[in-house]
XYZ file of C-alpha atoms in Angstrom:
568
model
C 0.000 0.000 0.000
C 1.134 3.526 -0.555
C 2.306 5.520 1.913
C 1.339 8.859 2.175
C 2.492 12.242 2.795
C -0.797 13.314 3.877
C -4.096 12.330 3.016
C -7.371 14.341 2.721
C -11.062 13.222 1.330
C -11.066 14.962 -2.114
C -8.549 16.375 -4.012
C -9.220 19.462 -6.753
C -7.177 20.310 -9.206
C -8.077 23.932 -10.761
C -9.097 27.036 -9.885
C -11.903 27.973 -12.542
C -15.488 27.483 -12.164
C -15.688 23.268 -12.970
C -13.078 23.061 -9.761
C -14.139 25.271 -7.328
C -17.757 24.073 -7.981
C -16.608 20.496 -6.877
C -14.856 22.150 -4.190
C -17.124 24.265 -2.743
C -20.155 21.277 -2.958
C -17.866 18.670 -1.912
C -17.084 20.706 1.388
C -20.862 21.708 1.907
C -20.997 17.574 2.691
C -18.373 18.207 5.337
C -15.417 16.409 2.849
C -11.973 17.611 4.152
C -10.907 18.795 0.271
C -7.572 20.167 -1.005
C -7.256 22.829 -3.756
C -4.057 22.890 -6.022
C -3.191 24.929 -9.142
C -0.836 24.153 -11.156
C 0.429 28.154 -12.755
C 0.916 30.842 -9.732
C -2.254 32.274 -10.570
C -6.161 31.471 -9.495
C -9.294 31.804 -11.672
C -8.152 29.500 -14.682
C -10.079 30.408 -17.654
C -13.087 31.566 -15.353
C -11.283 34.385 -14.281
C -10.530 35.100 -18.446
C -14.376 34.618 -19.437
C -17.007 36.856 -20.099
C -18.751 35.248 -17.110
C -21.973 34.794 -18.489
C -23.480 31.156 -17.400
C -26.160 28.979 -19.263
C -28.345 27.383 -16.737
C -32.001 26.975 -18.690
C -34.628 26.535 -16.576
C -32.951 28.945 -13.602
C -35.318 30.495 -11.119
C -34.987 33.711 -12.159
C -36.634 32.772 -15.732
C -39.867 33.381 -13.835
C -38.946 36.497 -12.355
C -38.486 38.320 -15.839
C -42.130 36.093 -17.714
C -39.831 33.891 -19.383
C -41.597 30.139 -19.537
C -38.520 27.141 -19.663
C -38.870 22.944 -18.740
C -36.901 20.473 -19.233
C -38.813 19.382 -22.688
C -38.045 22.637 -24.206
C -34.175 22.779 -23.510
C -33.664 19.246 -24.658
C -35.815 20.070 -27.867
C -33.518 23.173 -28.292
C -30.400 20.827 -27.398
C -31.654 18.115 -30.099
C -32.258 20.534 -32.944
C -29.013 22.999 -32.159
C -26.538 20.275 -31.125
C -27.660 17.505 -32.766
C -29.222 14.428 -31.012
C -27.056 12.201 -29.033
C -26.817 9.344 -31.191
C -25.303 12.135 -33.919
C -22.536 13.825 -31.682
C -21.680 10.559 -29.075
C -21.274 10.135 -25.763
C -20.140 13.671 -24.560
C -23.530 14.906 -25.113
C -25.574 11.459 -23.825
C -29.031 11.699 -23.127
C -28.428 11.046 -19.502
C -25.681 14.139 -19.482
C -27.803 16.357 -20.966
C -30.999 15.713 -18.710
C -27.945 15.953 -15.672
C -27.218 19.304 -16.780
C -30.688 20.834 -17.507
C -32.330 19.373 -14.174
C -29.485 20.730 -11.798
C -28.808 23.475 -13.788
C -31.504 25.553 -11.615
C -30.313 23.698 -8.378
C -26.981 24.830 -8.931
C -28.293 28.569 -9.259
C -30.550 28.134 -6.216
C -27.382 26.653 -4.266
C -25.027 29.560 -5.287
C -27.467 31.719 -4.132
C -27.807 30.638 -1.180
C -23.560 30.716 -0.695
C -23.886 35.099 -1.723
C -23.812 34.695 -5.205
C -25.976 37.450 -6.730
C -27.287 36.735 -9.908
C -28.433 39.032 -12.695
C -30.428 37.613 -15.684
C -29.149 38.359 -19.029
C -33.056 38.998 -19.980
C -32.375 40.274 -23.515
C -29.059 37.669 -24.365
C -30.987 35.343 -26.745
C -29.587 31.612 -27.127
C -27.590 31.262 -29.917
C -30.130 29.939 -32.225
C -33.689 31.293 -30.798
C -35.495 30.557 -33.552
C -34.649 26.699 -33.478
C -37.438 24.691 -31.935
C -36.694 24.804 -27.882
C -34.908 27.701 -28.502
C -35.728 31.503 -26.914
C -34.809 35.119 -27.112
C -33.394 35.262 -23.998
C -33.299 34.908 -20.309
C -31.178 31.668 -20.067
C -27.854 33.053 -19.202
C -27.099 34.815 -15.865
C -24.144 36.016 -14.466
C -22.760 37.663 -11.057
C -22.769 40.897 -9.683
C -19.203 42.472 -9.175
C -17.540 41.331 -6.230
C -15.234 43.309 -4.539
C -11.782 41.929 -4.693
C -10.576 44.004 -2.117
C -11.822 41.641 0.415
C -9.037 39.135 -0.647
C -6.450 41.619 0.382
C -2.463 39.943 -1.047
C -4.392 36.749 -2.271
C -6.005 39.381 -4.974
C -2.508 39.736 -6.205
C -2.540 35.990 -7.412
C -5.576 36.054 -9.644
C -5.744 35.433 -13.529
C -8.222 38.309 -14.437
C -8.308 39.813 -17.996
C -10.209 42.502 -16.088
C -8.474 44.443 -13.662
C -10.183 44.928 -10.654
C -12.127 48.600 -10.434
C -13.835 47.720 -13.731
C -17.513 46.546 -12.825
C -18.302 45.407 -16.217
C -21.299 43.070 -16.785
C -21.572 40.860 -20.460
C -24.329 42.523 -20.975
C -23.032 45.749 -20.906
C -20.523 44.826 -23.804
C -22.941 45.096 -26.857
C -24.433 48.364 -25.399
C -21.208 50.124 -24.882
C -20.365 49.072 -28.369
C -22.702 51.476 -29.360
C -22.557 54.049 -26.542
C -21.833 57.111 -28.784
C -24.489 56.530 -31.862
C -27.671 54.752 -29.620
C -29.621 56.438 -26.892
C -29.602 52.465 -25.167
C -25.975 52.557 -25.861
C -25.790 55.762 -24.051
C -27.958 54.799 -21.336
C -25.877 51.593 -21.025
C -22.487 53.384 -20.610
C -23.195 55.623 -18.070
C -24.730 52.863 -15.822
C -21.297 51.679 -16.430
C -19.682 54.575 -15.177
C -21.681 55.316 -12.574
C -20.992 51.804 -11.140
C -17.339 52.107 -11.672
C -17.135 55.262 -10.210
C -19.933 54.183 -7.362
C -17.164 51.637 -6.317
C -14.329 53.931 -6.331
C -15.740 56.613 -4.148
C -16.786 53.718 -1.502
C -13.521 52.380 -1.905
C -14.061 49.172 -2.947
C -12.095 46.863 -5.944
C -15.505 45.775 -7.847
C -14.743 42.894 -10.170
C -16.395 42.383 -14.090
C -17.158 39.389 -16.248
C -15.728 36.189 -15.513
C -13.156 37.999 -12.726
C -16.520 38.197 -10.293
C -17.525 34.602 -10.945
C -14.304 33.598 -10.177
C -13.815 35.468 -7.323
C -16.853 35.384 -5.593
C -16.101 31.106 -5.998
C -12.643 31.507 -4.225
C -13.954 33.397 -1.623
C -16.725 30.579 -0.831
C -14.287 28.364 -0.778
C -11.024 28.944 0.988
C -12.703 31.992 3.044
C -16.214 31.114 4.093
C -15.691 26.996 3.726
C -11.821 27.241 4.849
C -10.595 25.107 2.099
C -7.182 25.215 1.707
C -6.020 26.290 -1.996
C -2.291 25.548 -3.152
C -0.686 27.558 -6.072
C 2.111 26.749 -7.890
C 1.408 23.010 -7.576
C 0.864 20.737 -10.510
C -0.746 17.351 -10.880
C 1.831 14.954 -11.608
C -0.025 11.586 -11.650
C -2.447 10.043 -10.066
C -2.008 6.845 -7.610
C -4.612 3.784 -8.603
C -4.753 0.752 -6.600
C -7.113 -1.768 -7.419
C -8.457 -0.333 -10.531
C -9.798 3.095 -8.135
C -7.719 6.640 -7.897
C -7.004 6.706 -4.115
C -4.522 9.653 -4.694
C -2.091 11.845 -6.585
C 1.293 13.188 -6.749
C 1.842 16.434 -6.706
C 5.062 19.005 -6.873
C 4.673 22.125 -4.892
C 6.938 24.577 -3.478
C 7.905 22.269 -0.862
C 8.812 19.459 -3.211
C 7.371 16.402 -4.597
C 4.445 14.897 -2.268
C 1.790 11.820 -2.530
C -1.424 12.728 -1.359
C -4.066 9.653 0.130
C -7.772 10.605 -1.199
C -10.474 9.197 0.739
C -12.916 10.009 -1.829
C -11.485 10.701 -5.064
C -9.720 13.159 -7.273
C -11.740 15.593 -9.380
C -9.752 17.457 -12.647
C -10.733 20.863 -13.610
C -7.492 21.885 -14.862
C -8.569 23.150 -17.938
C -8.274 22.028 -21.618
C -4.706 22.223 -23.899
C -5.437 25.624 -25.285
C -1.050 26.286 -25.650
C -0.041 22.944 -25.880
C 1.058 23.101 -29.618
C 1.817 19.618 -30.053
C -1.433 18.819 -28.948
C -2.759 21.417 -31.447
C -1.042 20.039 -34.077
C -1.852 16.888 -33.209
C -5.294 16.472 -33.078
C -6.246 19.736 -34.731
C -3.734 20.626 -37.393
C -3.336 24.037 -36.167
C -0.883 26.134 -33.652
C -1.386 27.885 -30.468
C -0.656 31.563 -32.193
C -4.349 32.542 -32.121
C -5.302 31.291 -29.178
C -7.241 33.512 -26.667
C -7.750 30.682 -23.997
C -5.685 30.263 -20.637
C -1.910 30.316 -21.412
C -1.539 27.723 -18.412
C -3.774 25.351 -20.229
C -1.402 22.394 -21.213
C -3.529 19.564 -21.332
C -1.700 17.713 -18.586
C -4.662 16.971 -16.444
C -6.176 15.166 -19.325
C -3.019 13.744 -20.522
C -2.525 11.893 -16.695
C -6.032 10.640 -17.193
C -5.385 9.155 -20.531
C -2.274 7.273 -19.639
C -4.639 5.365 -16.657
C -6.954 4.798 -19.448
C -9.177 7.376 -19.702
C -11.162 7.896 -22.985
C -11.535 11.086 -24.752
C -14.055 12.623 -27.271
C -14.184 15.818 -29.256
C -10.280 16.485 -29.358
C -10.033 17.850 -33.031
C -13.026 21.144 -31.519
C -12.511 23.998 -29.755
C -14.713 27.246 -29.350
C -13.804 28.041 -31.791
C -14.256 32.381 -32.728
C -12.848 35.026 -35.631
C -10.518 36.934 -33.953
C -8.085 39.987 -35.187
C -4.184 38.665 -36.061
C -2.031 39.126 -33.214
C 0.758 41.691 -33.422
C 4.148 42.759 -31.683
C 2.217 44.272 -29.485
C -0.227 41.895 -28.403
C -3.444 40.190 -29.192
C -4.950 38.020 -30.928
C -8.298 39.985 -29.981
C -11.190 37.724 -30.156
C -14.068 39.952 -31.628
C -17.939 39.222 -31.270
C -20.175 42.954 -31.489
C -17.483 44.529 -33.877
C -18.341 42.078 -36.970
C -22.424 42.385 -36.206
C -22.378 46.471 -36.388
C -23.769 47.703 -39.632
C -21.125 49.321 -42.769
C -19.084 45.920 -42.092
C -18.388 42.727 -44.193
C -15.713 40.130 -44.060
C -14.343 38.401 -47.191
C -11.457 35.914 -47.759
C -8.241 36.400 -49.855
C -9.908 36.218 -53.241
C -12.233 39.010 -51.872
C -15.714 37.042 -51.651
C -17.739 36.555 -48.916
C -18.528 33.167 -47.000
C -20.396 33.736 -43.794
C -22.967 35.201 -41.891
C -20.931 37.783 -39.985
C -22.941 37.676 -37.254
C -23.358 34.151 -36.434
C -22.491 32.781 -33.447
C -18.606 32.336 -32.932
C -17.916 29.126 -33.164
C -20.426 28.562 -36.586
C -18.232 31.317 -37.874
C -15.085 29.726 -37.073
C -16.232 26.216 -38.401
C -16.983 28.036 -41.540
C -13.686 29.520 -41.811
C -12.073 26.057 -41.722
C -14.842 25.010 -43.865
C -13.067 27.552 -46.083
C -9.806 26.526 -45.680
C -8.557 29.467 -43.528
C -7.604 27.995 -40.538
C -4.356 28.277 -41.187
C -2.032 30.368 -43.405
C -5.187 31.612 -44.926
C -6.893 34.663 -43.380
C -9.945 36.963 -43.473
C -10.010 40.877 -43.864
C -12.818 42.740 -41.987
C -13.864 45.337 -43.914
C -15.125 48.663 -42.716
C -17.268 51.636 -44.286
C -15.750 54.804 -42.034
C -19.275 54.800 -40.234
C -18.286 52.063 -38.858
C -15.315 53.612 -37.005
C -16.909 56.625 -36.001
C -20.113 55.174 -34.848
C -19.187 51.906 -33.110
C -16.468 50.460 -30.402
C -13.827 48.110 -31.725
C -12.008 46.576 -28.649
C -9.001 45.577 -31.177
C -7.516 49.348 -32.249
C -7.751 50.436 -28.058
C -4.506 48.408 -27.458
C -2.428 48.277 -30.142
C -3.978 50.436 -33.404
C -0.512 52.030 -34.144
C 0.936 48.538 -34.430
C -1.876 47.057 -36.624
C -1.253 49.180 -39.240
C 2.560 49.277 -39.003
C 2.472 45.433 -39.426
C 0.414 45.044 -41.640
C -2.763 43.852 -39.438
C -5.163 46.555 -40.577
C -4.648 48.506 -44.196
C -6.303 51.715 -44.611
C -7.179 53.144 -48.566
C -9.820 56.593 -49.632
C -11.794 54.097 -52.486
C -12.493 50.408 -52.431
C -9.839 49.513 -55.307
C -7.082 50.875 -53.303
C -8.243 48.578 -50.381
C -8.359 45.437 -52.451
C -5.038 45.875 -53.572
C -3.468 46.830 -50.317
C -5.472 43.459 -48.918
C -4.170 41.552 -51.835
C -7.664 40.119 -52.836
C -8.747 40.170 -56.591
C -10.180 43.722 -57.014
C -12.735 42.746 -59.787
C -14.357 39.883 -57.530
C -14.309 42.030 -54.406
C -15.983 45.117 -56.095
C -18.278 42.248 -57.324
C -18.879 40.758 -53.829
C -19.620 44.769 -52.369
C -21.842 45.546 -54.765
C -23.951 42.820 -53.894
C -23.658 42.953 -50.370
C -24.728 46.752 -50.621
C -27.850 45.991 -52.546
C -28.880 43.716 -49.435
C -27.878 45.956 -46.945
C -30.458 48.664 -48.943
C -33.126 45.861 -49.179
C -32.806 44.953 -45.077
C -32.429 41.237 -46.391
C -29.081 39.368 -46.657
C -30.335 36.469 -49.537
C -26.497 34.773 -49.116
C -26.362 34.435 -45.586
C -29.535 35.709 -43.808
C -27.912 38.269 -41.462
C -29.236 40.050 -39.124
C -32.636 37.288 -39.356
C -32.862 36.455 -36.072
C -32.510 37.841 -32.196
C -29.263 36.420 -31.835
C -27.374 38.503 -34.741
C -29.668 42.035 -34.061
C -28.196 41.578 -30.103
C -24.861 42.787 -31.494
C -26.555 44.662 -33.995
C -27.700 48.786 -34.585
C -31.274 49.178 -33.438
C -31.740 52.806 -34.773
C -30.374 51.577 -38.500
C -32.874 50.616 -41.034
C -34.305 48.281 -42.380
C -31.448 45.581 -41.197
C -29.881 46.519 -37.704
C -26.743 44.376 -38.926
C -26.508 45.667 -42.530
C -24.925 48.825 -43.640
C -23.390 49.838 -46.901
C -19.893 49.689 -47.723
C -19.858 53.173 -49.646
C -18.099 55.974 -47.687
C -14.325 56.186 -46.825
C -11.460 56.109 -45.907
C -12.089 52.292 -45.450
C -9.930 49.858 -43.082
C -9.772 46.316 -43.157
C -8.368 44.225 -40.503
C -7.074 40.656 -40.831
C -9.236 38.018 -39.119
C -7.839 35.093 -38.087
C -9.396 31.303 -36.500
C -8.907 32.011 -33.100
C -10.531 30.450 -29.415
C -11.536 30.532 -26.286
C -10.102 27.190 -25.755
C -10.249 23.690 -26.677
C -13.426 21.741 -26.300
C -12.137 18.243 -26.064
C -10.924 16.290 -22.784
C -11.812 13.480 -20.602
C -15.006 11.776 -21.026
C -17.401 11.288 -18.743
C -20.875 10.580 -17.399
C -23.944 11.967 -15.977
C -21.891 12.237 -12.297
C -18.915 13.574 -13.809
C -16.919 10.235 -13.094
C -14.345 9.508 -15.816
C -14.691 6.937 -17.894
C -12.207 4.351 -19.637
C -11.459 3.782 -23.126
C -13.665 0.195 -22.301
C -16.689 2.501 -21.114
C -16.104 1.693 -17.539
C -16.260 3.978 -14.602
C -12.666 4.651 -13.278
C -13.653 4.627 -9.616
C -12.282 7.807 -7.785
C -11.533 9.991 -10.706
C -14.144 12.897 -11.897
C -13.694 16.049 -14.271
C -15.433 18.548 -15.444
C -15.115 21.744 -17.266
C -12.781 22.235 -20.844
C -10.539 19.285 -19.008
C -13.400 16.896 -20.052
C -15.602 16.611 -23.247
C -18.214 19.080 -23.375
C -21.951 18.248 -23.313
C -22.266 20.984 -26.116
C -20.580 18.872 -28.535
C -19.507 20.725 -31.653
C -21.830 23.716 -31.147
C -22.584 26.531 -29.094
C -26.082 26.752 -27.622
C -25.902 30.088 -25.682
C -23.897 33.032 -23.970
C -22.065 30.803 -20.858
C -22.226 27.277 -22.063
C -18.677 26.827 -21.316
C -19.453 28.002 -17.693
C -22.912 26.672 -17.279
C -22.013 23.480 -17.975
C -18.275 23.524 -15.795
C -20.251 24.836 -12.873
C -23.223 22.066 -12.862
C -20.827 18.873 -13.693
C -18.246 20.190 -10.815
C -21.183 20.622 -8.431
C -22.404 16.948 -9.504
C -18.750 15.619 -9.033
C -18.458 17.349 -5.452
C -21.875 15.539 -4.773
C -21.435 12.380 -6.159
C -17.686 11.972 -4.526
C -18.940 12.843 -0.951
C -21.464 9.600 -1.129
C -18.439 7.364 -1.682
C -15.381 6.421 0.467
C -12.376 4.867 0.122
C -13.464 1.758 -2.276
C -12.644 -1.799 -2.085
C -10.680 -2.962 -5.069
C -13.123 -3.604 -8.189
C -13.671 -6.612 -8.848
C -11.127 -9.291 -10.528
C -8.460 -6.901 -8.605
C -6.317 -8.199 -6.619
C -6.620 -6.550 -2.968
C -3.890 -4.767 -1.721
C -2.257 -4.579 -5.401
C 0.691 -2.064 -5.729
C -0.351 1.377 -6.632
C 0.589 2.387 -10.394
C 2.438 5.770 -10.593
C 4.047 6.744 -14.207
C-alpha cells in the first residue's frame, strides 16, 4: 500500500469554475478537500471569461415572464446540437438531462452561498429561432464582487479585467454602441456610474468572468476554509485496485503523494497552448489562441495514460478573432463584426459567412473555407463604422496594426483590395452585392441580421437591417481576421456524475472532471452566452456531490486486494 504524505477526502485540481464548484459542494458535505493549481495564478479560464453562465430553466426565468422545462431545452439541445446518437457520448441523453435538471439547483445553491445573480433577460440563445430555442433569459451572471476583500491573495488572480472595472456581459454590446444609440448611451453611463460608485466607496468591484471567479474563491477557501495551493501541478495520479485513491503532486515544498479518501476531481482546464497537442489532433498552432496560457492539457493527458477515454479532441470554441501583433493580441471579436457598414471576405475578396453568427459557426466556416491556417480573413469597414461603433481591437495596439500590416487603410475600395491583396474585380463584385442587401434589409447569401441572436450585437436605430450597412463611404480599413478560441473543447469523457470513464466505457472509480478538461456536453456547437461556464459549474457541483457519497473503495472486482499502486 502507498504511503502517504498526507491524506485528505477529495482532491481538486483547478481554480476555474468546474473546480471550485466540486470544491465548494464537496465541502458543503463536510469532505476535508484540497485545492491545487498548477500556474501561480487562481481563476483559470473563469477568471478570463465573459462570465456569463447557461443554466435553462434557472429560477430567475420566472422572475423576468420567461416560460422554460426540461422538454423545451432538450428540444432546443436536439435541434441545435444535434441528437445524441449524432454527436456521441459527450452529449448522452443522460448528461444532458444531468445538466438541464441541476442546472436551476446549482443557481438556487449559489445563491444561497452570496452569489448574486443578474439575468441576461435580452441575451438570446444562440439559435432562438430553433425549436426549444428563446430570445433570452437563459444566461445569468454575477454581480461584481469586490476583490478588495481578498487583500495579497487578490494579487494571485488570472483576471483579464483588472479589478475597479464593474463590467457586466451585458453591458458589452451596449457600450459598443454608446456614442451613436440612446440604449448605448444609457448603457455606458450605468457603467460609469458603477465604476465610479465603487471607487468613491472604496471598494475593488470585479467584471465578467473575474466576479464569478472570485466570488467562488472566496466561498471556498474563506467562508468553507478550504485550503487552496498555487504553484502546484498534478503529476499523476495513484490507482490501486483499478480506483484513484490519490495523486502526486510538486509544490513549493517538493514532490508529495497525497491519500484521497474520496477521489480526485480534474478541472485543470483544456490544452489551449499545448502546440503539439494542437497540431496533433487539430492541425493548427497555439498563435491565435485567446484561452488560458496555463492550459497544457496535462490533467487530461494523466487521465489518458490510466486509461481514460476522450471525445471531441479535433473542436474547440472556436471564434474570428483579429491577427495578433508585436504588441499583443490576438483579440477575439464578437459585437465589432455584427455592427452595420461591415463585411468580411477571404483572400480572393468574396464573402462566406454570416458575420454575425455565433462564434464558433463562424469559425467552423472559416475552416470550412480553408482558412484555418495560413489563410486569413479581412474585416472590412465603411468609415461609419469607425466613427459610430467600439472596436475593442484598435484600443490596445492600433498604431501597431497598421505598421504590421494587421489593418490597411485606402480613400476608395480599389485601393483597399489591392493593399489586402484580394482580386479587385471579384471584391468590387462581392460589395456591390452585399450593398444591394444591406439597402433591401435582407441578406439572400447568408440571412444576417434574421434572427434575435445577430440584431443583439446589432444597430437598433439603423434601417431596415440593424446588422446591414453599406460599404460606400471612406477612408475604409480592413483588418485581418484570423481562427482564433476561447479554448479547446475536447478532454476526458465522462458521465452523468462527472466520473471519468475508460477507453472500455467503464467507470474509473475515484476519478471525476469537469469543465474544458473533459468533453463538453455541447458537442460541436454553441447553444448560448455561458455554455462553457454553465455546464463547468453544474458537472463540478455533480462531481463534489457524487464523490462525498463514496469512500475509500474496495478494489473492483477481478483486482487483486492490496495490489501495488501504479504511478508513471
Amino acid at each position: 500500500m502507498t504511503e502517504w504524505d498526507e491524506e485528505v477526502d477529495l482532491l481538486v485540481v483547478g481554480t476555474g469554475a468546474a473546480a471550485m464548484s466540486a470544491a465548494i459542494a464537496a465541502a458543503d458535505e463536510g469532505l476535508e478537500v484540497l485545492v491545487v493549481e498548477g500556474s501561480d495564478k487562481w481563476g483559470g479560464s473563469t477568471g478570463m471569461s465573459g462570465g456569463g453562465c447557461w443554466l435553462p430553466t434557472h429560477p430567475g426565468m420566472k422572475e423576468i415572464g420567461v416560460d422554460d422545462s426540461e422538454e423545451k431545452v432538450l428540444t432546443y439541445l436536439d435541434a441545435c446540437v444535434g441528437t445524441p446518437e449524432e454527436v456521441g457520448p459527450a452529449s448522452s441523453l443522460e448528461r444532458r438531462k444531468a445538466f438541464v435538471r441541476t442546472s436551476p439547483v446549482v443557481h438556487r445553491w449559489l445563491a444561497d452561498h452570496g452569489m448574486v445573480w443578474q439575468t441576461a433577460k435580452k441575451y438570446p440563445d444562440y439559435y432562438p429561432d430553433l425549436p426549444g430555442g428563446i430570445a433570452g433569459g437563459r444566461t445569468v451572471e454575477p454581480a461584481p464582487f469586490n476583490a478588495k476583500r481578498f487583500g495579497d491573495w487578490y494579487r494571485h488572480a488570472r483576471f483579464s479585467m483588472p479589478a475597479g472595472v464593474p463590467l457586466f456581459a451585458g453591458d458589452t454590446y451596449l457600450l459598443a454602441r454608446a456614442w451613436s444609440t440612446p440604449t448605448g448611451f444609457i448603457g455606458g453611463a450605468r457603467f460609469v456610474f458603477r465604476t465610479l460608485g465603487g471607487a468613491v466607496t472604496g471598494r475593488r468591484l470585479t467584471g465578467l468572468g473575474a466576479s464569478l471567479a472570485a466570488r467562488l474563491m472566496w466561498i471556498a477557501k474563506e467562508e468553507q476554509g478550504t485550503e487552496v495551493r498555487l504553484s502546484t501541478p498534478l503529476v499523476d495520479l495513484v490507482v490501486e485496485g483499478g480506483a484513484v485513491v490519490g495523486a502526486v503532486v510538486e509544490g513549493p515544498e517538493g514532490r508529495r503523494t497525497i491519500g484521497t479518501r474520496h477521489g480526485v476531481h480534474l478541472g485543470a482546464g483544456g490544452f489551449d497552448h499545448n502546440a503539439a497537442w494542437r497540431e496533433e489532433y487539430q492541425g493548427l498552432d497555439v498563435e491565435h489562441s485567446s484561452g488560458n496560457p496555463a492550459n497544457l492539457g496535462s490533467a487530461i493527458e494523466i487521465g489518458m495514460r490510466h486509461g481514460a477515454d476522450v471525445a471531441l479532441m479535433d473542436d474547440a470554441w472556436w471564434g474570428p478573432s483579429v491577427a495578433p501583433t508585436s504588441h499583443g493580441g490576438p483579440v477575439f471579436i464578437v459585437s465589432e463584426r455584427s455592427m452595420p457598414f461591415s463585411i468580411v471576405v477571404d483572400q480572393e475578396g468574396s464573402r462566406y459567412v454570416n458575420e454575425s453568427t455565433s462564434y464558433v459557426d463562424f469559425g467552423h466556416a472559416m475552416q470550412k473555407r480553408g482558412l484555418e491556417r495560413t489563410n486569413h480573413s479581412w474585416m472590412v469597414l465603411d468609415v461609419r463604422h469607425r466613427r459610430r461603433y467600439l472596436n475593442n481591437a484598435f484600443l490596445a495596439s492600433k498604431k501597431a496594426m497598421f505598421e504590421e500590416g494587421v489593418a490597411v487603410e485606402a480613400d476608395t475600395l480599389e485601393g483597399l483590395a489591392e493593399r489586402m491583396g484580394v482580386d479587385k474585380a471579384n471584391f468590387k463584385t462581392t460589395i456591390q452585392r452585399f450593398n444591394s442587401f444591406a439597402r433591401d434589409g435582407v441578406d439572400k447569401d447568408f440571412g444576417r441580421g434574421k434572427d434575435a441572436y445577430d440584431n443583439y450585437y446589432g444597430d437598433p436605430t439603423h434601417g431596415p437591417n440593424p446588422n446591414l450597412g453599406e460599404i460606400a463611404k471612406g477612408p475604409f480599413v480592413a483588418i485581418k481576421i484570423v481562427l482564433g478560441d476561447l479554448g479547446t473543447k475536447g478532454g476526458l469523457l465522462t458521465d452523468e456524475h462527472a466520473r471519468v470513464l475508460s477507453t472500455s466505457g467503464d467507470v474509473i472509480e475515484g476519478l471525476y472532471a469537469a469543465g474544458n478538461c473533459s468533453a463538453a456536453v455541447a458537442g460541436r456547437t454553441y447553444p448560448g452566452a455561458g455554455s462553457t461556464l454553465g455546464p463547468a459549474l453544474v458537472f463540478g457541483y455533480l462531481a463534489g456531490k457524487h464523490a462525498a457519497t463514496r469512500g475509500a473503495q474496495a478494489p473492483a472486482d477481478g483486482a487483486a486486494a492490496g495490489s501495488p499502486a501504479t504511478v508513471a
